PDB file of C-alpha atoms in Angstrom:
ATOM      1  CA  SER A 202     118.449 106.864 119.777  1.00 75.00           C
ATOM      2  CA  MET A 203     117.334 103.375 118.922  1.00 85.00           C
ATOM      3  CA  PHE A 204     113.972 104.857 117.960  1.00 94.00           C
ATOM      4  CA  LYS A 205     115.219 107.688 115.748  1.00 96.00           C
ATOM      5  CA  ARG A 206     114.139 106.335 112.364  1.00 98.00           C
ATOM      6  CA  ILE A 207     111.138 104.034 112.416  1.00 97.00           C
ATOM      7  CA  LEU A 208     109.615 101.978 109.644  1.00 97.00           C
ATOM      8  CA  PHE A 209     105.810 102.041 109.651  1.00 96.00           C
ATOM      9  CA  PRO A 210     104.307  99.431 107.286  1.00 93.00           C
ATOM     10  CA  THR A 211     100.583  99.958 106.747  1.00 91.00           C
ATOM     11  CA  ASP A 212      97.762  98.628 104.614  1.00 87.00           C
ATOM     12  CA  PHE A 213      95.560 101.515 105.880  1.00 87.00           C
ATOM     13  CA  SER A 214      93.262  99.149 107.776  1.00 83.00           C
ATOM     14  CA  ALA A 215      92.161 100.421 111.193  1.00 82.00           C
ATOM     15  CA  PRO A 216      94.470  98.094 113.179  1.00 80.00           C
ATOM     16  CA  SER A 217      97.492  99.084 111.102  1.00 85.00           C
ATOM     17  CA  MET A 218      96.719 102.781 111.551  1.00 87.00           C
ATOM     18  CA  LYS A 219      96.628 102.410 115.349  1.00 87.00           C
ATOM     19  CA  VAL A 220     100.366 102.940 115.177  1.00 90.00           C
ATOM     20  CA  LEU A 221      99.652 106.657 114.670  1.00 91.00           C
ATOM     21  CA  ASP A 222      98.248 106.892 118.206  1.00 91.00           C
ATOM     22  CA  TYR A 223     101.653 105.873 119.574  1.00 92.00           C
ATOM     23  CA  ILE A 224     103.710 108.376 117.619  1.00 93.00           C
ATOM     24  CA  PRO A 225     103.803 111.016 120.413  1.00 93.00           C
ATOM     25  CA  ALA A 226     105.136 108.398 122.840  1.00 94.00           C
ATOM     26  CA  LEU A 227     107.741 107.347 120.277  1.00 96.00           C
ATOM     27  CA  GLN A 228     108.766 110.965 119.767  1.00 97.00           C
ATOM     28  CA  GLU A 229     109.363 111.225 123.507  1.00 96.00           C
ATOM     29  CA  VAL A 230     111.912 108.433 123.207  1.00 95.00           C
ATOM     30  CA  GLY A 231     113.636 109.986 120.215  1.00 96.00           C
ATOM     31  CA  THR A 232     111.721 109.234 117.015  1.00 97.00           C
ATOM     32  CA  ARG A 233     112.458 111.951 114.451  1.00 98.00           C
ATOM     33  CA  GLU A 234     111.863 110.198 111.131  1.00 98.00           C
ATOM     34  CA  VAL A 235     109.190 107.851 109.857  1.00 97.00           C
ATOM     35  CA  VAL A 236     109.441 105.700 106.758  1.00 97.00           C
ATOM     36  CA  LEU A 237     105.870 104.917 105.699  1.00 96.00           C
ATOM     37  CA  VAL A 238     105.680 101.717 103.653  1.00 95.00           C
ATOM     38  CA  HIS A 239     102.629 100.591 101.737  1.00 92.00           C
ATOM     39  CA  VAL A 240     103.351  97.456  99.734  1.00 89.00           C
ATOM     40  CA  ILE A 241     101.345  96.941  96.595  1.00 83.00           C
ATOM     41  CA  ASP A 242     100.978  93.182  96.596  1.00 80.00           C
ATOM     42  CA  SER A 243     102.075  91.893  93.210  1.00 75.00           C
ATOM     43  CA  LYS A 244      99.233  89.371  93.472  1.00 72.00           C
ATOM     44  CA  ASP A 245      96.828  92.329  93.368  1.00 70.00           C
ATOM     45  CA  ILE A 246      98.724  94.264  90.733  1.00 63.00           C
ATOM     46  CA  THR A 247      96.305  93.496  87.919  1.00 59.00           C
ATOM     47  CA  LEU A 248      93.664  95.213  90.003  1.00 53.00           C
ATOM     48  CA  ILE A 249      95.772  98.277  90.289  1.00 53.00           C
ATOM     49  CA  ALA A 250      97.993  99.375  87.491  1.00 49.00           C
ATOM     50  CA  SER A 251      99.620  98.221  84.365  1.00 49.00           C
ATOM     51  CA  GLY A 252     102.226 100.808  85.346  1.00 47.00           C
ATOM     52  CA  GLY A 253     104.248  98.458  87.571  1.00 48.00           C
ATOM     53  CA  GLN A 254     106.907 100.253  89.609  1.00 48.00           C
ATOM     54  CA  GLY A 255     105.686 103.560  88.230  1.00 50.00           C
ATOM     55  CA  PHE A 256     102.558 103.012  90.290  1.00 51.00           C
ATOM     56  CA  LEU A 257     102.391 106.465  91.869  1.00 54.00           C
ATOM     57  CA  GLY A 258     104.148 108.182  89.011  1.00 51.00           C
ATOM     58  CA  THR A 259     103.533 107.286  85.410  1.00 53.00           C
ATOM     59  CA  VAL A 260     100.260 105.561  84.774  1.00 55.00           C
ATOM     60  CA  SER A 261      99.645 103.419  81.746  1.00 55.00           C
ATOM     61  CA  ASP A 262      97.042 104.547  79.211  1.00 56.00           C
ATOM     62  CA  ARG A 263      95.233 101.303  79.721  1.00 62.00           C
ATOM     63  CA  GLU A 264      94.404 102.011  83.334  1.00 64.00           C
ATOM     64  CA  THR A 265      90.788 101.082  83.955  1.00 74.00           C
ATOM     65  CA  GLU A 266      88.290 103.099  85.951  1.00 77.00           C
ATOM     66  CA  THR A 267      88.605 100.606  88.843  1.00 75.00           C
ATOM     67  CA  GLN A 268      92.388 100.812  88.767  1.00 74.00           C
ATOM     68  CA  ARG A 269      92.261 104.594  88.707  1.00 79.00           C
ATOM     69  CA  ARG A 270      89.909 104.749  91.699  1.00 84.00           C
ATOM     70  CA  LEU A 271      92.029 102.305  93.650  1.00 81.00           C
ATOM     71  CA  ARG A 272      95.230 104.183  92.866  1.00 81.00           C
ATOM     72  CA  GLU A 273      93.701 107.521  93.833  1.00 88.00           C
ATOM     73  CA  GLU A 274      92.348 106.103  97.066  1.00 89.00           C
ATOM     74  CA  ILE A 275      95.795 104.800  98.036  1.00 89.00           C
ATOM     75  CA  GLU A 276      97.381 108.116  97.081  1.00 91.00           C
ATOM     76  CA  HIS A 277      94.899 109.988  99.324  1.00 94.00           C
ATOM     77  CA  GLN A 278      95.515 107.630 102.230  1.00 93.00           C
ATOM     78  CA  ILE A 279      99.259 108.081 101.868  1.00 94.00           C
ATOM     79  CA  ILE A 280      98.914 111.873 101.712  1.00 95.00           C
ATOM     80  CA  ASP A 281      96.698 111.912 104.833  1.00 94.00           C
ATOM     81  CA  ALA A 282      99.028 109.672 106.842  1.00 94.00           C
ATOM     82  CA  ARG A 283     102.050 111.676 105.724  1.00 96.00           C
ATOM     83  CA  ARG A 284     100.376 114.954 106.674  1.00 96.00           C
ATOM     84  CA  SER A 285      99.403 113.807 110.135  1.00 94.00           C
ATOM     85  CA  LEU A 286     102.996 112.685 110.784  1.00 96.00           C
ATOM     86  CA  GLU A 287     104.504 115.884 109.383  1.00 97.00           C
ATOM     87  CA  LYS A 288     102.143 117.977 111.514  1.00 96.00           C
ATOM     88  CA  ARG A 289     103.830 116.383 114.505  1.00 96.00           C
ATOM     89  CA  GLY A 290     107.178 117.599 113.249  1.00 96.00           C
ATOM     90  CA  LEU A 291     108.450 114.320 111.848  1.00 97.00           C
ATOM     91  CA  LYS A 292     110.453 113.860 108.676  1.00 98.00           C
ATOM     92  CA  VAL A 293     108.519 111.419 106.475  1.00 97.00           C
ATOM     93  CA  THR A 294     109.736 109.188 103.653  1.00 96.00           C
ATOM     94  CA  VAL A 295     107.142 107.208 101.663  1.00 95.00           C
ATOM     95  CA  ARG A 296     107.854 103.931  99.908  1.00 94.00           C
ATOM     96  CA  THR A 297     105.281 102.057  97.800  1.00 90.00           C
ATOM     97  CA  PRO A 298     107.110  98.977  96.579  1.00 89.00           C
ATOM     98  CA  VAL A 299     105.369  96.384  94.430  1.00 84.00           C
ATOM     99  CA  GLY A 300     105.913  92.781  95.431  1.00 87.00           C
ATOM    100  CA  ASN A 301     105.529  90.352  98.270  1.00 90.00           C
ATOM    101  CA  PRO A 302     104.525  92.365 101.397  1.00 89.00           C
ATOM    102  CA  GLU A 303     106.636  90.369 103.885  1.00 89.00           C
ATOM    103  CA  LYS A 304     109.806  90.612 101.848  1.00 94.00           C
ATOM    104  CA  GLU A 305     109.274  94.217 100.740  1.00 95.00           C
ATOM    105  CA  ILE A 306     108.815  95.384 104.355  1.00 95.00           C
ATOM    106  CA  LEU A 307     112.074  93.714 105.401  1.00 97.00           C
ATOM    107  CA  SER A 308     114.021  95.043 102.447  1.00 97.00           C
ATOM    108  CA  ALA A 309     112.655  98.574 103.037  1.00 97.00           C
ATOM    109  CA  ALA A 310     113.721  98.334 106.697  1.00 97.00           C
ATOM    110  CA  ASP A 311     117.249  97.417 105.609  1.00 97.00           C
ATOM    111  CA  ALA A 312     117.473  99.887 102.716  1.00 97.00           C
ATOM    112  CA  GLU A 313     116.183 102.755 104.869  1.00 97.00           C
ATOM    113  CA  GLU A 314     118.384 101.762 107.820  1.00 96.00           C
ATOM    114  CA  ALA A 315     115.375 101.845 110.122  1.00 97.00           C
ATOM    115  CA  SER A 316     116.237 101.410 113.778  1.00 96.00           C
ATOM    116  CA  LEU A 317     112.805 100.015 114.652  1.00 97.00           C
ATOM    117  CA  ILE A 318     109.804  98.548 112.818  1.00 96.00           C
ATOM    118  CA  VAL A 319     106.437  99.540 114.299  1.00 95.00           C
ATOM    119  CA  ILE A 320     103.552  97.382 113.137  1.00 91.00           C
ATOM    120  CA  GLY A 321      99.893  97.029 114.102  1.00 85.00           C
ATOM    121  CA  SER A 322      98.683  93.588 115.103  1.00 77.00           C
ATOM    122  CA  HIS A 323      95.522  91.868 114.046  1.00 64.00           C
ATOM    123  CA  GLY A 324      92.871  90.739 116.464  1.00 50.00           C
ATOM    124  CA  ARG A 325      90.947  87.536 115.887  1.00 50.00           C
ATOM    125  CA  SER A 326      88.255  89.136 113.796  1.00 50.00           C
ATOM    126  CA  ASN A 327      90.879  90.839 111.648  1.00 51.00           C
ATOM    127  CA  ILE A 328      92.609  87.663 110.663  1.00 52.00           C
ATOM    128  CA  ARG A 329      91.794  88.446 107.034  1.00 54.00           C
ATOM    129  CA  ASP A 330      93.846  91.647 107.050  1.00 52.00           C
ATOM    130  CA  ARG A 331      96.835  90.152 105.383  1.00 51.00           C
ATOM    131  CA  LEU A 332      99.379  92.685 106.600  1.00 53.00           C
ATOM    132  CA  LEU A 333      98.327  92.157 110.159  1.00 54.00           C
ATOM    133  CA  GLY A 334      98.225  88.388 110.166  1.00 67.00           C
ATOM    134  CA  SER A 335     100.845  86.324 108.450  1.00 77.00           C
ATOM    135  CA  VAL A 336     102.798  89.393 107.366  1.00 83.00           C
ATOM    136  CA  SER A 337     103.360  90.774 110.854  1.00 84.00           C
ATOM    137  CA  GLU A 338     104.325  87.297 112.060  1.00 85.00           C
ATOM    138  CA  TYR A 339     106.849  86.977 109.250  1.00 89.00           C
ATOM    139  CA  VAL A 340     108.275  90.430 109.985  1.00 92.00           C
ATOM    140  CA  ILE A 341     108.611  89.691 113.710  1.00 91.00           C
ATOM    141  CA  LYS A 342     110.437  86.417 112.978  1.00 92.00           C
ATOM    142  CA  ASN A 343     112.726  87.623 110.219  1.00 96.00           C
ATOM    143  CA  ALA A 344     113.486  91.313 110.715  1.00 97.00           C
ATOM    144  CA  ARG A 345     117.036  92.297 111.658  1.00 96.00           C
ATOM    145  CA  GLN A 346     115.591  95.300 113.496  1.00 96.00           C
ATOM    146  CA  PRO A 347     113.606  95.220 116.722  1.00 96.00           C
ATOM    147  CA  VAL A 348     109.849  95.122 116.065  1.00 94.00           C
ATOM    148  CA  LEU A 349     107.316  96.968 118.202  1.00 93.00           C
ATOM    149  CA  VAL A 350     103.843  95.450 117.857  1.00 89.00           C
ATOM    150  CA  ILE A 351     100.952  97.781 118.661  1.00 87.00           C
ATOM    151  CA  LYS A 352      98.065  95.703 119.951  1.00 79.00           C
ATOM    152  CA  ARG A 353      94.639  96.770 118.841  1.00 68.00           C
ATOM    153  CA  ASP A 354      92.034  97.696 121.446  1.00 64.00           C
ATOM    154  CA  THR A 355      90.119  94.604 122.327  1.00 52.00           C
ATOM    155  CA  ALA A 356      87.556  96.578 124.284  1.00 48.00           C
ATOM    156  CA  GLY A 357      84.615  97.334 122.064  1.00 46.00           C
ATOM    157  CA  ALA A 358      86.544  96.510 118.913  1.00 44.00           C
ATOM    158  CA  LYS A 359      84.649  95.047 115.992  1.00 43.00           C
TER     159      LYS A 359
END
């Protein structure tokens, strides 16, 4: 199935997590595996960890309190998202590359041989959510895979 292995890039903002609501529908059309991608923007890396690629593994001794909190928060969000997907019987792979979000999403899609990229879209008031603005536009234009854009609810949305 064209939908068997999907790539789900997320920054954990509400619009990006809307993708989860569509998982049952995607399973009906053959989705069995989800590759969850959370890119750690290298521009923000000083905020996060001196550990570089070892972000979720080895952590440098010099990690500050702020870095530690941020890292733990991301780890919890990843665990929660992974659990909710696994509960639905999906096989989940997690990737947390460090770099430029647009390029890392595309290279993860290629490396993981995703058949489809499923991405949340920003609404006007969410224009500041980087992943859901310029990043989703870049992905739509440049991905080799088909891209399914999940529109956020406009009704009653903040």
